[in-house]
Structure formats: C-alpha cells, structure tokens
JSON list of C-alpha atoms in Angstrom, two decimals:
[
{"chain": "A", "resi": 1, "resn": "MET", "atom": "CA", "xyz": [-46.12, 43.22, 245.98]},
{"chain": "A", "resi": 2, "resn": "LYS", "atom": "CA", "xyz": [-45.32, 39.56, 246.52]},
{"chain": "A", "resi": 3, "resn": "CYS", "atom": "CA", "xyz": [-41.64, 38.57, 246.20]},
{"chain": "A", "resi": 4, "resn": "GLN", "atom": "CA", "xyz": [-41.10, 36.05, 243.42]},
{"chain": "A", "resi": 5, "resn": "PHE", "atom": "CA", "xyz": [-38.29, 34.40, 245.36]},
{"chain": "A", "resi": 6, "resn": "CYS", "atom": "CA", "xyz": [-39.65, 33.90, 248.90]},
{"chain": "A", "resi": 7, "resn": "ASP", "atom": "CA", "xyz": [-43.36, 34.82, 248.54]},
{"chain": "A", "resi": 8, "resn": "CYS", "atom": "CA", "xyz": [-43.08, 37.55, 251.17]},
{"chain": "A", "resi": 9, "resn": "VAL", "atom": "CA", "xyz": [-45.66, 40.29, 250.63]},
{"chain": "A", "resi": 10, "resn": "ASP", "atom": "CA", "xyz": [-43.49, 43.11, 251.99]},
{"chain": "A", "resi": 11, "resn": "SER", "atom": "CA", "xyz": [-41.16, 44.94, 249.63]},
{"chain": "A", "resi": 12, "resn": "LYS", "atom": "CA", "xyz": [-39.89, 48.46, 249.23]},
{"chain": "A", "resi": 13, "resn": "VAL", "atom": "CA", "xyz": [-39.59, 50.49, 246.04]},
{"chain": "A", "resi": 14, "resn": "ILE", "atom": "CA", "xyz": [-35.99, 51.39, 245.23]},
{"chain": "A", "resi": 15, "resn": "ASP", "atom": "CA", "xyz": [-36.51, 53.11, 241.88]},
{"chain": "A", "resi": 16, "resn": "SER", "atom": "CA", "xyz": [-39.49, 54.18, 239.74]},
{"chain": "A", "resi": 17, "resn": "ARG", "atom": "CA", "xyz": [-39.47, 55.46, 236.20]},
{"chain": "A", "resi": 18, "resn": "PRO", "atom": "CA", "xyz": [-41.86, 55.57, 233.25]},
{"chain": "A", "resi": 19, "resn": "THR", "atom": "CA", "xyz": [-41.32, 53.09, 230.43]},
{"chain": "A", "resi": 20, "resn": "GLU", "atom": "CA", "xyz": [-40.22, 54.37, 227.03]},
{"chain": "A", "resi": 21, "resn": "ASP", "atom": "CA", "xyz": [-43.76, 54.32, 225.65]},
{"chain": "A", "resi": 22, "resn": "GLY", "atom": "CA", "xyz": [-45.06, 56.18, 228.72]},
{"chain": "A", "resi": 23, "resn": "LEU", "atom": "CA", "xyz": [-47.89, 53.68, 229.18]},
{"chain": "A", "resi": 24, "resn": "SER", "atom": "CA", "xyz": [-46.60, 52.13, 232.39]},
{"chain": "A", "resi": 25, "resn": "ILE", "atom": "CA", "xyz": [-44.25, 52.66, 235.32]},
{"chain": "A", "resi": 26, "resn": "ARG", "atom": "CA", "xyz": [-41.28, 50.38, 235.94]},
{"chain": "A", "resi": 27, "resn": "ARG", "atom": "CA", "xyz": [-40.51, 49.84, 239.62]},
{"chain": "A", "resi": 28, "resn": "ARG", "atom": "CA", "xyz": [-37.41, 48.18, 241.08]},
{"chain": "A", "resi": 29, "resn": "ARG", "atom": "CA", "xyz": [-38.29, 46.59, 244.39]},
{"chain": "A", "resi": 30, "resn": "GLU", "atom": "CA", "xyz": [-36.37, 44.97, 247.21]},
{"chain": "A", "resi": 31, "resn": "CYS", "atom": "CA", "xyz": [-37.89, 42.22, 249.34]},
{"chain": "A", "resi": 32, "resn": "ILE", "atom": "CA", "xyz": [-37.90, 43.07, 253.04]},
{"chain": "A", "resi": 33, "resn": "ASN", "atom": "CA", "xyz": [-37.52, 39.39, 253.96]},
{"chain": "A", "resi": 34, "resn": "CYS", "atom": "CA", "xyz": [-34.81, 38.00, 251.62]},
{"chain": "A", "resi": 35, "resn": "GLY", "atom": "CA", "xyz": [-33.27, 41.22, 250.30]},
{"chain": "A", "resi": 36, "resn": "ARG", "atom": "CA", "xyz": [-33.48, 40.13, 246.64]},
{"chain": "A", "resi": 37, "resn": "ARG", "atom": "CA", "xyz": [-34.52, 42.63, 243.99]},
{"chain": "A", "resi": 38, "resn": "PHE", "atom": "CA", "xyz": [-37.15, 42.31, 241.31]},
{"chain": "A", "resi": 39, "resn": "THR", "atom": "CA", "xyz": [-38.96, 44.49, 238.78]},
{"chain": "A", "resi": 40, "resn": "THR", "atom": "CA", "xyz": [-42.68, 45.19, 238.53]},
{"chain": "A", "resi": 41, "resn": "TYR", "atom": "CA", "xyz": [-44.71, 47.24, 236.08]},
{"chain": "A", "resi": 42, "resn": "GLU", "atom": "CA", "xyz": [-47.71, 49.35, 236.90]},
{"chain": "A", "resi": 43, "resn": "LYS", "atom": "CA", "xyz": [-50.23, 50.10, 234.17]},
{"chain": "A", "resi": 44, "resn": "VAL", "atom": "CA", "xyz": [-53.51, 52.00, 234.13]},
{"chain": "A", "resi": 45, "resn": "GLU", "atom": "CA", "xyz": [-56.40, 49.62, 234.42]},
{"chain": "A", "resi": 46, "resn": "MET", "atom": "CA", "xyz": [-58.51, 50.03, 231.33]},
{"chain": "A", "resi": 47, "resn": "MET", "atom": "CA", "xyz": [-62.26, 49.72, 231.26]},
{"chain": "A", "resi": 48, "resn": "PRO", "atom": "CA", "xyz": [-63.22, 46.38, 229.74]},
{"chain": "A", "resi": 49, "resn": "LEU", "atom": "CA", "xyz": [-63.42, 46.43, 225.97]},
{"chain": "A", "resi": 50, "resn": "ILE", "atom": "CA", "xyz": [-65.62, 43.88, 224.25]},
{"chain": "A", "resi": 51, "resn": "VAL", "atom": "CA", "xyz": [-64.76, 42.56, 220.80]},
{"chain": "A", "resi": 52, "resn": "VAL", "atom": "CA", "xyz": [-67.71, 41.71, 218.55]},
{"chain": "A", "resi": 53, "resn": "LYS", "atom": "CA", "xyz": [-66.78, 38.75, 216.35]},
{"chain": "A", "resi": 54, "resn": "ARG", "atom": "CA", "xyz": [-68.03, 38.27, 212.78]},
{"chain": "A", "resi": 55, "resn": "ASP", "atom": "CA", "xyz": [-70.61, 35.72, 213.95]},
{"chain": "A", "resi": 56, "resn": "GLY", "atom": "CA", "xyz": [-71.95, 38.08, 216.63]},
{"chain": "A", "resi": 57, "resn": "ARG", "atom": "CA", "xyz": [-70.21, 36.46, 219.60]},
{"chain": "A", "resi": 58, "resn": "ARG", "atom": "CA", "xyz": [-68.60, 38.80, 222.10]},
{"chain": "A", "resi": 59, "resn": "GLU", "atom": "CA", "xyz": [-65.38, 38.33, 224.04]},
{"chain": "A", "resi": 60, "resn": "SER", "atom": "CA", "xyz": [-62.94, 40.44, 226.02]},
{"chain": "A", "resi": 61, "resn": "PHE", "atom": "CA", "xyz": [-60.30, 42.37, 224.10]},
{"chain": "A", "resi": 62, "resn": "ASN", "atom": "CA", "xyz": [-56.96, 40.55, 224.12]},
{"chain": "A", "resi": 63, "resn": "ALA", "atom": "CA", "xyz": [-53.93, 42.43, 222.77]},
{"chain": "A", "resi": 64, "resn": "ASP", "atom": "CA", "xyz": [-51.93, 39.19, 222.77]},
{"chain": "A", "resi": 65, "resn": "LYS", "atom": "CA", "xyz": [-54.10, 37.87, 219.93]},
{"chain": "A", "resi": 66, "resn": "ILE", "atom": "CA", "xyz": [-53.22, 40.92, 217.85]},
{"chain": "A", "resi": 67, "resn": "LYS", "atom": "CA", "xyz": [-49.55, 40.52, 218.69]},
{"chain": "A", "resi": 68, "resn": "THR", "atom": "CA", "xyz": [-49.62, 36.85, 217.66]},
{"chain": "A", "resi": 69, "resn": "GLY", "atom": "CA", "xyz": [-51.25, 37.67, 214.31]},
{"chain": "A", "resi": 70, "resn": "ILE", "atom": "CA", "xyz": [-48.76, 40.44, 213.58]},
{"chain": "A", "resi": 71, "resn": "PHE", "atom": "CA", "xyz": [-45.86, 38.25, 214.69]},
{"chain": "A", "resi": 72, "resn": "HIS", "atom": "CA", "xyz": [-46.90, 35.51, 212.23]},
{"chain": "A", "resi": 73, "resn": "ALA", "atom": "CA", "xyz": [-47.32, 38.05, 209.42]},
{"chain": "A", "resi": 74, "resn": "CYS", "atom": "CA", "xyz": [-43.82, 39.40, 210.09]},
{"chain": "A", "resi": 75, "resn": "ASP", "atom": "CA", "xyz": [-42.15, 35.99, 210.38]},
{"chain": "A", "resi": 76, "resn": "LYS", "atom": "CA", "xyz": [-38.68, 35.99, 208.75]},
{"chain": "A", "resi": 77, "resn": "LEU", "atom": "CA", "xyz": [-38.99, 39.67, 207.82]},
{"chain": "A", "resi": 78, "resn": "PRO", "atom": "CA", "xyz": [-36.76, 42.50, 209.07]},
{"chain": "A", "resi": 79, "resn": "VAL", "atom": "CA", "xyz": [-39.30, 43.61, 211.69]},
{"chain": "A", "resi": 80, "resn": "SER", "atom": "CA", "xyz": [-38.28, 43.90, 215.33]},
{"chain": "A", "resi": 81, "resn": "MET", "atom": "CA", "xyz": [-40.33, 42.96, 218.37]},
{"chain": "A", "resi": 82, "resn": "ALA", "atom": "CA", "xyz": [-40.19, 46.63, 219.37]},
{"chain": "A", "resi": 83, "resn": "GLN", "atom": "CA", "xyz": [-41.94, 47.55, 216.10]},
{"chain": "A", "resi": 84, "resn": "ILE", "atom": "CA", "xyz": [-44.56, 44.83, 216.65]},
{"chain": "A", "resi": 85, "resn": "ASP", "atom": "CA", "xyz": [-45.14, 45.98, 220.24]},
{"chain": "A", "resi": 86, "resn": "ALA", "atom": "CA", "xyz": [-45.51, 49.58, 219.04]},
{"chain": "A", "resi": 87, "resn": "ILE", "atom": "CA", "xyz": [-48.16, 48.53, 216.50]},
{"chain": "A", "resi": 88, "resn": "VAL", "atom": "CA", "xyz": [-50.03, 46.54, 219.15]},
{"chain": "A", "resi": 89, "resn": "ASN", "atom": "CA", "xyz": [-49.96, 49.54, 221.51]},
{"chain": "A", "resi": 90, "resn": "ARG", "atom": "CA", "xyz": [-51.27, 51.91, 218.82]},
{"chain": "A", "resi": 91, "resn": "VAL", "atom": "CA", "xyz": [-54.04, 49.52, 217.77]},
{"chain": "A", "resi": 92, "resn": "GLU", "atom": "CA", "xyz": [-55.02, 48.92, 221.40]},
{"chain": "A", "resi": 93, "resn": "LYS", "atom": "CA", "xyz": [-55.10, 52.66, 222.08]},
{"chain": "A", "resi": 94, "resn": "LYS", "atom": "CA", "xyz": [-57.27, 53.30, 219.00]},
{"chain": "A", "resi": 95, "resn": "ALA", "atom": "CA", "xyz": [-59.60, 50.43, 219.91]},
{"chain": "A", "resi": 96, "resn": "TYR", "atom": "CA", "xyz": [-60.12, 51.79, 223.42]},
{"chain": "A", "resi": 97, "resn": "SER", "atom": "CA", "xyz": [-60.60, 55.32, 222.12]},
{"chain": "A", "resi": 98, "resn": "THR", "atom": "CA", "xyz": [-63.84, 54.33, 220.37]},
{"chain": "A", "resi": 99, "resn": "MET", "atom": "CA", "xyz": [-65.51, 55.04, 223.74]},
{"chain": "A", "resi": 100, "resn": "ASP", "atom": "CA", "xyz": [-68.28, 52.57, 222.90]},
{"chain": "A", "resi": 101, "resn": "GLY", "atom": "CA", "xyz": [-67.04, 49.76, 225.09]},
{"chain": "A", "resi": 102, "resn": "GLU", "atom": "CA", "xyz": [-67.29, 47.52, 222.02]},
{"chain": "A", "resi": 103, "resn": "VAL", "atom": "CA", "xyz": [-65.24, 47.21, 218.86]},
{"chain": "A", "resi": 104, "resn": "THR", "atom": "CA", "xyz": [-65.66, 44.86, 215.92]},
{"chain": "A", "resi": 105, "resn": "THR", "atom": "CA", "xyz": [-63.00, 42.44, 214.73]},
{"chain": "A", "resi": 106, "resn": "GLN", "atom": "CA", "xyz": [-63.31, 44.18, 211.35]},
{"chain": "A", "resi": 107, "resn": "LYS", "atom": "CA", "xyz": [-62.27, 47.51, 212.89]},
{"chain": "A", "resi": 108, "resn": "ILE", "atom": "CA", "xyz": [-59.33, 45.88, 214.68]},
{"chain": "A", "resi": 109, "resn": "GLY", "atom": "CA", "xyz": [-58.26, 44.09, 211.50]},
{"chain": "A", "resi": 110, "resn": "ASP", "atom": "CA", "xyz": [-58.46, 47.33, 209.52]},
{"chain": "A", "resi": 111, "resn": "LEU", "atom": "CA", "xyz": [-56.32, 49.12, 212.13]},
{"chain": "A", "resi": 112, "resn": "VAL", "atom": "CA", "xyz": [-53.70, 46.36, 212.03]},
{"chain": "A", "resi": 113, "resn": "MET", "atom": "CA", "xyz": [-53.67, 46.31, 208.22]},
{"chain": "A", "resi": 114, "resn": "ALA", "atom": "CA", "xyz": [-53.16, 50.08, 208.06]},
{"chain": "A", "resi": 115, "resn": "GLU", "atom": "CA", "xyz": [-50.20, 49.78, 210.44]},
{"chain": "A", "resi": 116, "resn": "LEU", "atom": "CA", "xyz": [-48.66, 46.86, 208.54]},
{"chain": "A", "resi": 117, "resn": "LYS", "atom": "CA", "xyz": [-49.11, 48.62, 205.22]},
{"chain": "A", "resi": 118, "resn": "GLU", "atom": "CA", "xyz": [-46.86, 51.40, 206.53]},
{"chain": "A", "resi": 119, "resn": "LEU", "atom": "CA", "xyz": [-44.36, 48.97, 208.01]},
{"chain": "A", "resi": 120, "resn": "ASN", "atom": "CA", "xyz": [-43.84, 46.20, 205.45]},
{"chain": "A", "resi": 121, "resn": "ASP", "atom": "CA", "xyz": [-45.73, 45.26, 202.26]},
{"chain": "A", "resi": 122, "resn": "VAL", "atom": "CA", "xyz": [-45.10, 41.53, 202.64]},
{"chain": "A", "resi": 123, "resn": "ALA", "atom": "CA", "xyz": [-46.35, 41.51, 206.24]},
{"chain": "A", "resi": 124, "resn": "TYR", "atom": "CA", "xyz": [-49.40, 43.47, 205.08]},
{"chain": "A", "resi": 125, "resn": "VAL", "atom": "CA", "xyz": [-50.23, 40.93, 202.35]},
{"chain": "A", "resi": 126, "resn": "ARG", "atom": "CA", "xyz": [-49.66, 37.98, 204.70]},
{"chain": "A", "resi": 127, "resn": "PHE", "atom": "CA", "xyz": [-51.98, 39.46, 207.32]},
{"chain": "A", "resi": 128, "resn": "ALA", "atom": "CA", "xyz": [-54.57, 40.42, 204.69]},
{"chain": "A", "resi": 129, "resn": "ALA", "atom": "CA", "xyz": [-54.58, 36.88, 203.28]},
{"chain": "A", "resi": 130, "resn": "VAL", "atom": "CA", "xyz": [-55.67, 35.48, 206.65]},
{"chain": "A", "resi": 131, "resn": "TYR", "atom": "CA", "xyz": [-57.81, 38.40, 207.81]},
{"chain": "A", "resi": 132, "resn": "ARG", "atom": "CA", "xyz": [-59.76, 38.75, 204.58]},
{"chain": "A", "resi": 133, "resn": "LYS", "atom": "CA", "xyz": [-59.87, 34.97, 204.15]},
{"chain": "A", "resi": 134, "resn": "PHE", "atom": "CA", "xyz": [-58.55, 34.86, 200.61]},
{"chain": "A", "resi": 135, "resn": "THR", "atom": "CA", "xyz": [-60.04, 31.68, 199.21]},
{"chain": "A", "resi": 136, "resn": "ASP", "atom": "CA", "xyz": [-58.56, 31.72, 195.73]},
{"chain": "A", "resi": 137, "resn": "LEU", "atom": "CA", "xyz": [-55.68, 33.13, 193.76]},
{"chain": "A", "resi": 138, "resn": "SER", "atom": "CA", "xyz": [-57.73, 35.85, 192.05]},
{"chain": "A", "resi": 139, "resn": "THR", "atom": "CA", "xyz": [-58.68, 37.62, 195.31]},
{"chain": "A", "resi": 140, "resn": "PHE", "atom": "CA", "xyz": [-55.05, 37.40, 196.43]},
{"chain": "A", "resi": 141, "resn": "MET", "atom": "CA", "xyz": [-53.87, 38.85, 193.11]},
{"chain": "A", "resi": 142, "resn": "ASP", "atom": "CA", "xyz": [-56.46, 41.65, 193.32]},
{"chain": "A", "resi": 143, "resn": "GLU", "atom": "CA", "xyz": [-55.04, 42.72, 196.69]},
{"chain": "A", "resi": 144, "resn": "LEU", "atom": "CA", "xyz": [-51.49, 42.58, 195.33]},
{"chain": "A", "resi": 145, "resn": "GLN", "atom": "CA", "xyz": [-52.51, 44.68, 192.34]},
{"chain": "A", "resi": 146, "resn": "LYS", "atom": "CA", "xyz": [-54.02, 47.33, 194.63]},
{"chain": "A", "resi": 147, "resn": "LEU", "atom": "CA", "xyz": [-50.75, 47.43, 196.55]},
{"chain": "A", "resi": 148, "resn": "VAL", "atom": "CA", "xyz": [-48.69, 47.77, 193.36]},
{"chain": "A", "resi": 149, "resn": "ASN", "atom": "CA", "xyz": [-50.95, 50.54, 192.06]},
{"chain": "A", "resi": 150, "resn": "GLU", "atom": "CA", "xyz": [-50.70, 52.45, 195.35]},
{"chain": "A", "resi": 151, "resn": "SER", "atom": "CA", "xyz": [-46.90, 52.22, 195.37]},
{"chain": "A", "resi": 152, "resn": "LYS", "atom": "CA", "xyz": [-46.78, 53.51, 191.76]},
{"chain": "A", "resi": 153, "resn": "ASN", "atom": "CA", "xyz": [-48.97, 56.46, 192.73]},
{"chain": "A", "resi": 154, "resn": "ASN", "atom": "CA", "xyz": [-46.71, 57.29, 195.69]},
{"chain": "A", "resi": 155, "resn": "VAL", "atom": "CA", "xyz": [-43.55, 57.39, 193.56]}
]
C-alpha cells in the first residue's frame, strides 16, 4: 500500500479489525520509509452491477448517487450520516442480491423509498417528489394522502 505522505510502497500492518457494519476491514499501517501511520480499508470486490435507466441506457452502479439523493431528501432533518450510510449499504446489498447483474432504476428507487418511509416521512415525500417526478400539486397531494392513510392504519 502506497504511503500518502512519502509515496513509498512498503508499509506494515500494525492493527486490523472489521468495521462496525462488517463489510470491510480497517487496517492501521506504518510506512517503512518515513514511519508515519495511516489507515486503509479493505472491501470485497463486487461483481459489476449494471443499472438500467428509464430510457434503456445502462451504466455502472454507483452508490454515491444513492447517497447524494438520500442526503438531499434528508436535508435539515434529524437524520445522521450514519443512518444515511446504513440505508445506502442496505440498498446496495439488496441491489447486488438480485443476482442478475442488472437492476433497474425503478427497483433502486423503490428500495430507497421503502427505507426512507421507515426513517422519516418528510424525507420519504421529498425523495418521492423527485423520483416519481411529481409534475403537479394533485399527484403530490395523492402521495401525501396515501402516507396519512397508512399512518392512521398503523395507529
């Protein structure tokens, strides 16, 4: 592993431990050349997952796009980055578990919406407004009414 301070390629591992989510290994390293310490993360390399867009285009899966969308939906709400990261990890895991090598943007959006619905109603509605492309007030109000009806049924 290349040292970020002196670019030396020789380092030794001082400590290794799994991350809290268990999806990667955190390694503390020491550079053989300059003696400075740095942290690296090791993660299982996933098979490529292709996302099929609404217009039929295909592109590589990018969890950062999901994170950005969720982050915007949760803006100024009491939602932590840890909660957002957990949602992204669950959605990514479910997307890869399809075993098809391809997943539609609709499936990803549905997974995110299900997660946000459990987390925060406002974040859910914000995400739904963009994802479902609400073009007028009536479609927005229909979605809000569904949410209100569901919360009344759960009481």
